[in-house]
Amino acid sequence: MRRMKKTVAIMLLSALIVLSVLPGLGLAAASGAPGAPLLYQSNWNNSPNYSIGFNMWWGNNGTAWKLYENNVVVHTGTLIDQSPNAQTASFAFTNKPSGTYVYKVELINSYGSSTSGTISYQVINASGGGDSQAPSVPGNLAASDITENSVKLSWNASTDNVGVTGYEVYQGGSLAATVAGTSYTATALTAGTAYTYTVKARDAAGNVSAASLPLVVTTLAVTPDTTAPSAPANLTASNVTSSSVSLEWAASTDDVGVTGYTVNYGSTSVSVSGTSTTIAGLASGTSYTFVVTAKDAAGNVSAASNSVVVTTLAVVPDTTAPSAPANLTASSVTSSSVALTWAASTDNVGVTGYTVSYGSTDVSVTGTSATISGLTPNTSYTFVVKAKDAAGNVSAASNAVTVLTETAPVNQDACRPEGLYDSGVEGVPYCSAYDTDGRELLPNGLDRRIIGYFTSWRTGDNGQLRYLASDIPWNKLSHINYAFAHIDSNNKVSVGSHSPNNASLGKTWPGVAGAEMDPSYSYQGHFNLLNKFKKQNPGVKTLISVGGWAETGGYFNDNGDRVANGGFYTMTTNADGSVNEAGIEAFSDSAVAFIRQYGFDGVDIDYEYPTSMKDAGNPHDWVFSTPRLAGLAKSYDVLMKTLRTKLDQASAEDGQYYMLTIASPSSGYLLRGMETFNSLKYLDYVNVMSYDLHGAWNEFVGPNAQLFDDGKDAELKAAGVYSTAEYGGIGYLNTDWAYHYMRGMMQAGRINIGVPYYTRGFQNVVGGTNGLWGTAKGTVCPTELKGKCGDGAVGIDNLWHDKNDSGHELGAGSNPMWHAKNLEFGIRGTYLGDYGLEAAPLTGTYTRHYDETLVAPWLWNSTKRVFISTEDEQSINAKADWAIENSIGGLMIWELAGDYGWDAGKSEYGVGYTMTNAMYNKFSNTTPYGNTNRTIAMPAEKFDASIEFTGFKLGDQNFPINPKIKLTNNSNTTITGGAVIEFDVPTSTNALFRSWNGDQVSVISTGHTGNNIGGLKGDFHRIAITVPGWKSIAPGASELFDLVYYLPISGPANVTITIDGVTYSLNP
């Protein structure tokens, strides 16, 4: 049986899918039906082997496609959606039978489908029965349009039984091209070269004719171009500067074409393509000759153009520095970086960049902002910015900005200064104000404090000096104390109402530069301006100072009348001498609310004075102080402890550390009535009022603020201080003595020494050396002084005077230092009329004197016998050096408005910054202040016991000073007989310590002996008290020991107890 075979078309069921993504476009999902597909076929010779495909050039993509053949689906495929990019796919057919086929494509996605148009494809003789006859040979192959690199070929058309579909052009034996027509242009040929060409015809069945007759064609040889371009014409120069010139010329012509030009000057050639250029890098003030030549592709060079001689401009040296960058601010502070911005500088030529400086580091930037990185966490940095120009001129520094970098959570107690009372409040942010050595983080590059008192009353209303927050040298200070707030009738901190006349809260100064109010605050006045400038100087702290001489026992209401409400005296102490707990609570709560409301960084208490000495402080307050003398010291201690605790609570709540400070007396007389000044431990620091040491309250003429004793103080002589053996020759009316007194309770760095920017003076002085240590007895004395007072200078020698209750001038020789300087140089200040002194004569000569031992300057007018104690740059420098040598925390200024500077426009001294600048120059980039009071290595093991100085006698009865030392055993262990208590006391008293009750008191070491002329030589004596061998102190029990000494001390410090041969630390 014969089997018949059937030829079956085998479809390759693999589809070739090609996806094309246009570069640079992102991919997204389709948002509608697919775009229309366009069909194509891969073969045009009726072959049974071909492909059908589609392109969708742009639009929503399909996710599938169907290929229809004669309306029947013959293939389906999936696609990737990369809308809106192009999409393509194809399907291959092999061994397709002869016939005609009609194709279309459907493109599909979830939104719908789109269908292409149709194409037809004819398969001829698919199974070997097709066309096998080749076309005829192309005839008359000919060449035309022959050039150096191309030739055009043409031939006669071939004939075919079915039809010619194209021609194959051969160059030599290689296929050069396939074309549909009867001509072809060959390109990219080599000049002067022979090429052989043949042509074959092809039909749809793939049959190929025999080759045509060969045609040899030789390309033309290249004719060398030896013709140079024409010379460039009309060369001209313009825009001549010190280093450049612009050139321009008319274009050259050439038989082929100009390819460029060469500018020549000296030995330099510059190639350019166009007919103009700018030549740079020339030397200033120099003559140059320029010519231009043209060149063509063959390298032919034209003759030179006309020459142009140009002399560059001479450079005028730029010596003008840019303006200082303004409004430097910091933001985005992290533990290691800070972002800085500033206002751009201006320059006569142009600013080229800026240098950000901090410490010894400089960072160059081009713009008006910078992020400084690599900083140390929890560190204070002071930044300034300078501008520079192309000539290297550098501007003055911008305002300084001090930034404290953030830190990871730390043990806040690690930053609490040694000896500062621990209130027990959790989370007090000490490290926002102190470093881990317990030193305060200070602004403006300072290593020591410069604290300035800014007073509320210098408003300019009376035509006299106006001194506002804009006048404060913010970039030279660390702290500003606002003087003063008072205690109102409800025992609350107040500065009065918000009335327009209230300088603190309501007053404005229209038209005064720098006094524009910040609208972001709900109040006006000094408080508005202080916060405005503090935003510009965020490292500078402001504190509200409460009290002062005039408002310790009363206050001035909105009408300027003094309300005698008792102030500090009645707020802290009841009439029977007991502590006024309710008053203290009300005051302390209000103090916290006040600083929160008005943006202050702490509270400064200026209570003058919580002493048991009779008739101390303002005579108007004696009616309140005298009945309460016995209780003032105790109630003051409660006040300070309560304030410390409440400020710590607020600090923990707000994440901002609030400070507590005081202004302390420096007089040994006043301090004798303040026991051992236990309340110092509650303070961040103390400001010692080491001025008003001599004044017209008595007849003894001496310096206002001498640094040292000289053994000649007339007041101390009259009191028998130098001649009384128990005093040991120590004079106590000087700054050095007051500083050493404070050391019993505080390390040097928590003590700031006061300096006055005002004078004290006497008239009608008798005796002394140029008035110093003479006497000036007053003839009309205030009733309270019981007929004994000094003769204070008046008139032109008393510019800043107070008035008595009758409105008459009080003689005090009180002047700002700028007025004292005018007196010194014989200048009648133009301001005298503002003080009612238009007609006051300038009589005699005010000769400046200076005592190196006292460190005290003064003016002496021998004609008027007037003595005026001054402060100036020389004494300030000496005091600053002394503060540095003794590791003292800094200096405090009363008051800022008294500083002096030369006013060239008026040819006189006026308000300035001479003394403050001197302090700043000393205290910036110096050694850190002292942060410890330790004189011995304290034992690590503590014994739970305490000692307290108690039982002080009242006022003048407290001499010799004879307290009891109370030792309380808080442990569970008995203190046995023979135990020894040791402690340090300051050298403000001599080393004479004894007991009148037979207790065993001994001096272990002596810090100073003899007089204190030129200063005390050491800081501490160490004292020991031994428990009698027959006595023991049981747990919970106390024992009193008698102690006698002769000058006031604070403390004690570094207390230890040795029991049975083992030494322990002890809380004082």
Coordinates of N, CA and C in Angstrom, one line a residue, residues 602-787:
G602 N 17.6 84.5 84.8 CA 17.8 84.2 86.2 C 17.4 85.4 87.0
V603 N 17.6 85.3 88.3 CA 17.3 86.3 89.3 C 18.5 86.7 90.1
D604 N 18.7 88.0 90.2 CA 19.8 88.6 91.0 C 19.2 89.3 92.2
I605 N 19.5 88.9 93.4 CA 18.9 89.5 94.6 C 19.9 90.6 95.1
D606 N 19.4 91.8 95.2 CA 20.2 92.9 95.7 C 19.5 93.5 96.9
Y607 N 19.6 92.7 98.0 CA 19.0 93.0 99.3 C 20.0 93.7 100.1
E608 N 19.8 95.0 100.4 CA 20.8 95.8 101.1 C 20.2 96.3 102.5
Y609 N 20.4 95.5 103.6 CA 21.2 94.4 103.8 C 20.6 93.4 104.8
P610 N 20.7 92.1 104.7 CA 20.2 91.2 105.6 C 21.3 90.9 106.8
T611 N 21.6 92.0 107.4 CA 22.7 91.9 108.5 C 22.1 92.2 109.8
S612 N 22.7 91.7 110.9 CA 22.2 92.1 112.2 C 22.8 93.3 112.8
M613 N 23.7 94.0 112.0 CA 24.3 95.2 112.4 C 23.3 96.4 112.4
K614 N 23.1 97.1 113.4 CA 22.1 98.1 113.5 C 22.4 99.3 112.6
D615 N 21.4 99.9 112.1 CA 21.5 101.1 111.2 C 22.3 100.8 110.0
A616 N 22.1 99.7 109.4 CA 22.8 99.3 108.1 C 21.7 99.5 107.0
G617 N 22.2 99.8 105.8 CA 21.3 100.0 104.7 C 20.7 101.4 104.6
N618 N 19.7 101.5 103.8 CA 19.0 102.8 103.6 C 18.3 103.2 104.9
P619 N 18.6 104.5 105.3 CA 17.9 104.9 106.6 C 16.4 104.9 106.5
H620 N 15.8 105.0 105.3 CA 14.4 105.0 105.2 C 13.8 103.6 105.6
D621 N 14.7 102.6 105.6 CA 14.3 101.2 105.8 C 14.5 100.8 107.2
W622 N 15.1 101.6 108.1 CA 15.5 101.2 109.4 C 14.2 100.9 110.3
V623 N 13.1 101.5 109.9 CA 11.9 101.3 110.7 C 11.5 99.8 110.5
F624 N 11.8 99.2 109.4 CA 11.5 97.8 109.2 C 12.6 96.9 109.6
S625 N 13.9 97.3 109.4 CA 15.0 96.4 109.7 C 15.3 96.2 111.1
T626 N 15.2 97.3 111.9 CA 15.7 97.3 113.3 C 14.9 96.3 114.1
P627 N 13.6 96.2 114.1 CA 12.9 95.3 114.9 C 13.2 93.8 114.5
R628 N 13.7 93.6 113.3 CA 13.8 92.3 112.8 C 15.3 91.8 112.7
L629 N 16.2 92.5 113.3 CA 17.6 92.3 113.1 C 18.0 90.8 113.5
A630 N 17.4 90.3 114.5 CA 17.8 89.0 115.0 C 17.4 87.9 114.1
G631 N 16.4 88.1 113.2 CA 15.9 87.1 112.4 C 16.3 87.2 110.9
L632 N 17.0 88.3 110.5 CA 17.2 88.6 109.1 C 18.1 87.5 108.5
A633 N 19.2 87.1 109.1 CA 20.1 86.2 108.5 C 19.4 84.8 108.3
K634 N 18.6 84.4 109.2 CA 18.0 83.1 109.1 C 16.9 83.1 107.9
S635 N 16.1 84.2 107.9 CA 15.1 84.3 106.9 C 15.7 84.5 105.5
Y636 N 16.8 85.2 105.5 CA 17.5 85.3 104.2 C 18.0 84.0 103.7
D637 N 18.5 83.1 104.6 CA 18.9 81.8 104.2 C 17.7 81.0 103.6
V638 N 16.5 81.1 104.3 CA 15.3 80.4 103.8 C 14.9 80.9 102.4
L639 N 15.0 82.2 102.3 CA 14.6 82.8 101.0 C 15.5 82.3 99.9
M640 N 16.8 82.2 100.1 CA 17.7 81.8 99.0 C 17.5 80.3 98.7
K641 N 17.3 79.5 99.7 CA 17.1 78.1 99.5 C 15.8 77.8 98.8
T642 N 14.8 78.6 99.1 CA 13.5 78.4 98.4 C 13.6 78.9 97.0
L643 N 14.2 80.0 96.7 CA 14.4 80.5 95.4 C 15.2 79.5 94.5
R644 N 16.3 78.9 95.1 CA 17.1 78.0 94.4 C 16.3 76.7 94.0
T645 N 15.5 76.3 94.9 CA 14.7 75.1 94.6 C 13.6 75.3 93.5
K646 N 13.0 76.5 93.6 CA 11.9 76.8 92.7 C 12.5 77.1 91.3
L647 N 13.7 77.7 91.3 CA 14.3 78.0 90.0 C 14.8 76.6 89.4
D648 N 15.3 75.7 90.2 CA 15.7 74.4 89.7 C 14.5 73.7 89.1
Q649 N 13.3 73.8 89.8 CA 12.1 73.1 89.3 C 11.7 73.7 87.9
A650 N 11.8 75.0 87.8 CA 11.5 75.6 86.6 C 12.5 75.3 85.5
S651 N 13.7 75.2 85.8 CA 14.8 74.8 84.9 C 14.5 73.4 84.3
A652 N 14.1 72.5 85.2 CA 13.9 71.1 84.8 C 12.6 71.1 83.9
E653 N 11.6 71.9 84.2 CA 10.4 71.9 83.4 C 10.6 72.5 82.0
D654 N 11.4 73.6 82.0 CA 11.6 74.4 80.8 C 12.8 73.9 79.9
G655 N 13.6 73.1 80.5 CA 14.9 72.7 79.7 C 15.8 73.8 79.6
Q656 N 15.7 74.8 80.4 CA 16.6 76.0 80.4 C 17.1 76.3 81.8
Y657 N 18.4 76.4 82.0 CA 18.9 76.6 83.3 C 18.7 78.1 83.7
Y658 N 18.1 78.3 84.9 CA 17.9 79.6 85.5 C 18.8 79.8 86.6
M659 N 19.5 81.0 86.6 CA 20.5 81.3 87.5 C 20.0 82.0 88.8
L660 N 20.7 81.9 89.9 CA 20.4 82.7 91.1 C 21.7 83.3 91.5
T661 N 21.8 84.6 91.6 CA 22.9 85.3 92.0 C 22.5 86.4 93.0
I662 N 23.5 87.0 93.7 CA 23.2 88.2 94.5 C 24.3 89.3 94.3
A663 N 23.9 90.5 94.7 CA 24.9 91.5 94.9 C 25.2 91.6 96.4
S664 N 26.5 91.3 96.8 CA 26.8 91.2 98.2 C 27.6 92.4 98.7
P665 N 27.4 92.7 100.0 CA 28.3 93.8 100.5 C 29.7 93.3 100.7
S666 N 30.6 94.2 100.7 CA 32.0 93.8 100.9 C 32.6 94.3 102.2
S667 N 31.9 95.2 102.9 CA 32.3 95.8 104.1 C 32.4 94.8 105.3
G668 N 33.5 94.7 105.9 CA 33.7 93.8 107.1 C 32.7 94.1 108.2
Y669 N 32.3 95.4 108.3 CA 31.3 95.7 109.3 C 29.9 95.0 109.0
L670 N 29.5 95.1 107.7 CA 28.2 94.5 107.4 C 28.3 93.0 107.4
L671 N 29.4 92.4 106.9 CA 29.5 91.0 106.9 C 29.6 90.4 108.3
R672 N 30.1 91.1 109.2 CA 30.1 90.6 110.6 C 28.7 90.2 111.1
G673 N 27.7 91.0 110.6 CA 26.3 90.7 111.0 C 25.6 89.7 110.1
M674 N 26.3 89.0 109.2 CA 25.7 88.0 108.3 C 26.2 86.6 108.6
E675 N 26.7 86.4 109.9 CA 27.2 85.1 110.4 C 28.2 84.6 109.4
T676 N 28.1 83.4 108.9 CA 29.1 82.8 108.0 C 28.6 82.8 106.6
F677 N 27.6 83.5 106.3 CA 27.0 83.7 105.0 C 26.7 82.3 104.3
N678 N 26.0 81.5 105.1 CA 25.6 80.2 104.6 C 24.9 80.2 103.3
S679 N 24.1 81.3 103.0 CA 23.3 81.3 101.8 C 24.1 81.4 100.5
L680 N 25.4 81.6 100.6 CA 26.3 81.7 99.4 C 26.2 80.3 98.6
K681 N 26.0 79.2 99.4 CA 26.0 77.9 98.7 C 24.9 77.7 97.7
Y682 N 23.8 78.6 97.8 CA 22.7 78.4 96.9 C 22.9 79.2 95.6
L683 N 24.0 79.9 95.5 CA 24.2 80.8 94.4 C 25.0 80.2 93.3
D684 N 24.7 80.5 92.0 CA 25.6 80.2 90.9 C 26.9 81.0 91.1
Y685 N 26.8 82.3 91.5 CA 28.0 83.1 91.8 C 27.5 84.3 92.6
V686 N 28.5 84.9 93.2 CA 28.2 86.1 94.0 C 28.9 87.3 93.3
N687 N 28.2 88.4 93.2 CA 28.8 89.7 92.7 C 29.1 90.5 94.0
V688 N 30.4 90.7 94.2 CA 30.8 91.5 95.4 C 30.8 93.0 95.1
M689 N 30.0 93.7 95.9 CA 30.0 95.2 95.7 C 31.2 95.8 96.4
S690 N 32.3 95.6 95.8 CA 33.6 96.0 96.3 C 33.9 97.4 95.9
Y691 N 32.9 98.3 96.2 CA 33.0 99.7 96.0 C 32.2 100.4 97.1
D692 N 32.1 101.7 97.1 CA 31.5 102.4 98.3 C 32.2 102.1 99.6
L693 N 33.5 101.8 99.4 CA 34.4 101.5 100.6 C 34.6 102.7 101.4
H694 N 34.7 103.9 100.7 CA 34.7 105.2 101.4 C 33.8 106.2 100.7
G695 N 33.2 107.0 101.5 CA 32.3 108.0 100.9 C 31.8 109.0 102.0
A696 N 31.0 109.9 101.6 CA 30.7 111.0 102.4 C 29.7 110.7 103.6
W697 N 29.4 109.4 103.8 CA 28.7 109.0 105.0 C 29.5 109.2 106.3
N698 N 30.8 109.3 106.1 CA 31.7 109.7 107.2 C 32.8 110.6 106.7
E699 N 33.6 111.1 107.6 CA 34.6 112.1 107.2 C 35.9 111.6 106.6
F700 N 36.1 110.3 106.6 CA 37.4 109.8 106.2 C 37.5 109.7 104.7
V701 N 38.5 110.4 104.2 CA 38.7 110.5 102.7 C 39.5 109.3 102.3
G702 N 39.0 108.6 101.3 CA 39.7 107.4 100.8 C 39.1 107.0 99.5
P703 N 39.7 106.0 98.9 CA 39.3 105.5 97.6 C 37.9 104.8 97.6
N704 N 37.2 104.9 96.5 CA 35.9 104.3 96.4 C 36.1 102.8 96.4
A705 N 37.1 102.2 95.7 CA 37.2 100.8 95.4 C 38.6 100.4 95.4
Q706 N 39.4 100.6 96.4 CA 40.8 100.2 96.3 C 40.9 98.7 96.3
L707 N 41.9 98.2 95.6 CA 42.1 96.7 95.5 C 42.7 96.2 96.8
F708 N 43.7 96.9 97.3 CA 44.5 96.4 98.5 C 44.4 97.4 99.6
D709 N 44.8 96.9 100.8 CA 45.0 97.8 101.9 C 46.5 98.3 101.9
D710 N 46.7 99.5 102.4 CA 48.1 100.1 102.5 C 48.6 100.3 103.9
G711 N 47.7 99.9 104.9 CA 48.1 100.1 106.3 C 47.9 101.6 106.7
K712 N 47.3 102.4 105.9 CA 47.1 103.8 106.3 C 45.7 104.3 106.2
D713 N 44.7 103.4 106.1 CA 43.3 103.8 105.9 C 42.9 104.6 107.1
A714 N 42.5 105.8 106.9 CA 42.1 106.7 108.0 C 41.0 106.2 108.8
E715 N 40.0 105.6 108.2 CA 38.8 105.1 108.9 C 39.2 104.0 109.8
L716 N 40.0 103.0 109.3 CA 40.5 101.9 110.1 C 41.4 102.3 111.2
K717 N 42.2 103.3 110.9 CA 43.1 103.9 112.0 C 42.2 104.4 113.1
A718 N 41.2 105.2 112.8 CA 40.3 105.8 113.8 C 39.6 104.8 114.6
A719 N 39.3 103.6 114.0 CA 38.6 102.6 114.7 C 39.5 101.7 115.5
G720 N 40.9 101.9 115.4 CA 41.8 101.1 116.1 C 42.1 99.8 115.5
V721 N 41.7 99.6 114.2 CA 41.9 98.3 113.6 C 43.4 97.9 113.5
Y722 N 44.2 98.8 113.1 CA 45.6 98.5 112.9 C 46.3 98.3 114.3
S723 N 45.8 99.0 115.3 CA 46.5 98.9 116.6 C 46.0 97.8 117.5
T724 N 44.9 97.1 117.1 CA 44.4 96.0 117.9 C 45.0 94.7 117.5
A725 N 45.7 94.1 118.4 CA 46.5 92.9 118.1 C 45.7 91.8 117.5
E726 N 44.5 91.7 118.0 CA 43.6 90.6 117.6 C 43.3 90.6 116.1
Y727 N 43.3 91.8 115.5 CA 43.0 91.9 114.1 C 44.3 91.5 113.2
G728 N 45.4 91.4 113.8 CA 46.6 91.0 113.1 C 47.1 92.0 112.1
G729 N 46.7 93.2 112.2 CA 47.1 94.2 111.2 C 46.3 94.1 109.9
I730 N 45.3 93.4 109.8 CA 44.5 93.2 108.6 C 43.5 94.3 108.4
G731 N 43.6 95.0 107.3 CA 42.6 96.0 106.9 C 41.5 95.4 106.1
Y732 N 40.2 95.7 106.4 CA 39.2 95.0 105.7 C 38.3 95.9 104.8
L733 N 38.8 97.1 104.5 CA 38.0 97.9 103.5 C 38.8 97.9 102.2
N734 N 38.8 96.8 101.5 CA 39.4 96.6 100.2 C 38.9 95.4 99.5
T735 N 39.0 95.4 98.2 CA 38.5 94.3 97.4 C 39.1 93.0 97.7
D736 N 40.4 93.0 97.8 CA 41.2 91.7 98.1 C 40.7 91.0 99.4
W737 N 40.4 91.8 100.4 CA 39.9 91.2 101.6 C 38.5 90.6 101.4
A738 N 37.6 91.3 100.7 CA 36.3 90.9 100.5 C 36.3 89.6 99.7
Y739 N 37.2 89.5 98.7 CA 37.3 88.3 97.9 C 37.7 87.1 98.8
H740 N 38.7 87.3 99.6 CA 39.2 86.2 100.5 C 38.1 85.8 101.5
Y741 N 37.3 86.8 101.9 CA 36.2 86.4 102.8 C 35.2 85.4 102.1
M742 N 34.9 85.6 100.9 CA 34.0 84.8 100.1 C 34.5 83.4 99.9
R743 N 35.8 83.2 99.9 CA 36.4 81.9 99.6 C 36.1 80.9 100.6
G744 N 35.7 81.2 101.8 CA 35.3 80.2 102.8 C 34.1 79.4 102.3
M745 N 33.3 80.0 101.4 CA 32.1 79.2 101.0 C 32.2 78.9 99.5
M746 N 33.0 79.5 98.7 CA 33.0 79.4 97.3 C 34.4 79.3 96.7
Q747 N 34.5 78.5 95.6 CA 35.7 78.6 94.8 C 35.8 79.9 94.1
A748 N 37.1 80.3 93.7 CA 37.3 81.6 93.1 C 36.4 81.9 91.9
G749 N 36.1 80.8 91.1 CA 35.4 81.0 89.9 C 33.9 81.4 90.1
R750 N 33.4 81.2 91.3 CA 32.0 81.6 91.6 C 32.0 83.0 92.3
I751 N 33.1 83.7 92.3 CA 33.1 85.0 92.9 C 33.5 86.0 91.8
N752 N 32.7 87.1 91.7 CA 32.9 88.2 90.8 C 33.1 89.5 91.6
I753 N 34.1 90.2 91.2 CA 34.5 91.4 92.0 C 33.9 92.7 91.3
G754 N 33.3 93.5 92.1 CA 32.7 94.7 91.6 C 33.6 95.8 91.3
V755 N 33.4 96.6 90.2 CA 34.2 97.8 89.9 C 33.2 98.9 89.6
P756 N 33.5 100.1 90.1 CA 32.5 101.2 89.8 C 32.9 102.0 88.6
Y757 N 31.9 102.3 87.8 CA 32.1 103.3 86.7 C 31.6 104.6 87.1
Y758 N 31.7 104.9 88.4 CA 31.3 106.2 88.9 C 32.3 106.6 90.0
T759 N 32.2 107.8 90.5 CA 33.2 108.3 91.5 C 32.5 108.5 92.8
R760 N 33.3 108.7 93.9 CA 32.9 109.2 95.2 C 33.9 110.4 95.5
G761 N 33.4 111.4 96.1 CA 34.3 112.6 96.4 C 33.9 113.4 97.5
F762 N 34.9 114.2 98.0 CA 34.8 115.0 99.2 C 35.2 116.5 98.8
Q763 N 34.8 117.4 99.5 CA 35.3 118.8 99.4 C 35.7 119.3 100.8
N764 N 36.5 120.4 100.7 CA 37.1 120.9 101.9 C 37.9 119.9 102.7
V765 N 38.7 119.2 102.0 CA 39.5 118.1 102.6 C 40.7 118.8 103.4
V766 N 40.9 118.2 104.5 CA 42.0 118.6 105.4 C 43.0 117.5 105.5
G767 N 44.3 117.8 105.3 CA 45.3 116.8 105.6 C 45.4 115.7 104.4
G768 N 46.1 114.7 104.7 CA 46.3 113.6 103.8 C 47.3 114.0 102.7
T769 N 47.6 113.0 101.8 CA 48.6 113.3 100.7 C 47.8 113.5 99.5
N770 N 47.8 114.7 99.0 CA 46.9 115.1 97.8 C 45.5 114.6 98.1
G771 N 45.1 114.8 99.4 CA 43.8 114.5 99.8 C 43.6 113.1 100.4
L772 N 44.4 112.2 99.9 CA 44.2 110.8 100.3 C 44.5 110.6 101.8
W773 N 43.5 110.0 102.5 CA 43.6 109.7 103.9 C 43.5 111.0 104.8
G774 N 42.9 112.1 104.1 CA 42.6 113.2 104.9 C 41.2 113.1 105.5
T775 N 40.7 114.2 106.0 CA 39.3 114.2 106.5 C 38.6 115.4 105.9
A776 N 37.2 115.2 105.8 CA 36.3 116.2 105.3 C 35.0 116.1 106.1
K777 N 34.9 116.9 107.2 CA 33.8 116.8 108.1 C 32.6 117.6 107.6
G778 N 31.5 116.9 107.5 CA 30.3 117.6 107.1 C 29.7 118.5 108.2
T779 N 29.0 119.5 107.8 CA 28.4 120.5 108.7 C 26.9 120.3 108.8
V780 N 26.3 119.8 107.8 CA 24.9 119.6 107.8 C 24.7 118.1 107.4
C781 N 24.4 117.3 108.4 CA 24.3 115.9 108.2 C 22.8 115.4 108.3
P782 N 22.5 114.3 107.6 CA 21.1 113.8 107.7 C 20.9 113.4 109.2
T783 N 19.7 113.5 109.6 CA 19.3 113.2 111.0 C 19.7 111.8 111.4
E784 N 19.5 110.9 110.4 CA 19.8 109.5 110.7 C 21.3 109.2 111.1
L785 N 22.2 110.1 110.6 CA 23.6 109.9 110.9 C 24.1 110.6 112.1
K786 N 23.1 111.2 112.9 CA 23.3 111.7 114.2 C 24.5 112.7 114.3
G787 N 24.5 113.6 113.3 CA 25.4 114.7 113.3 C 26.8 114.3 112.8

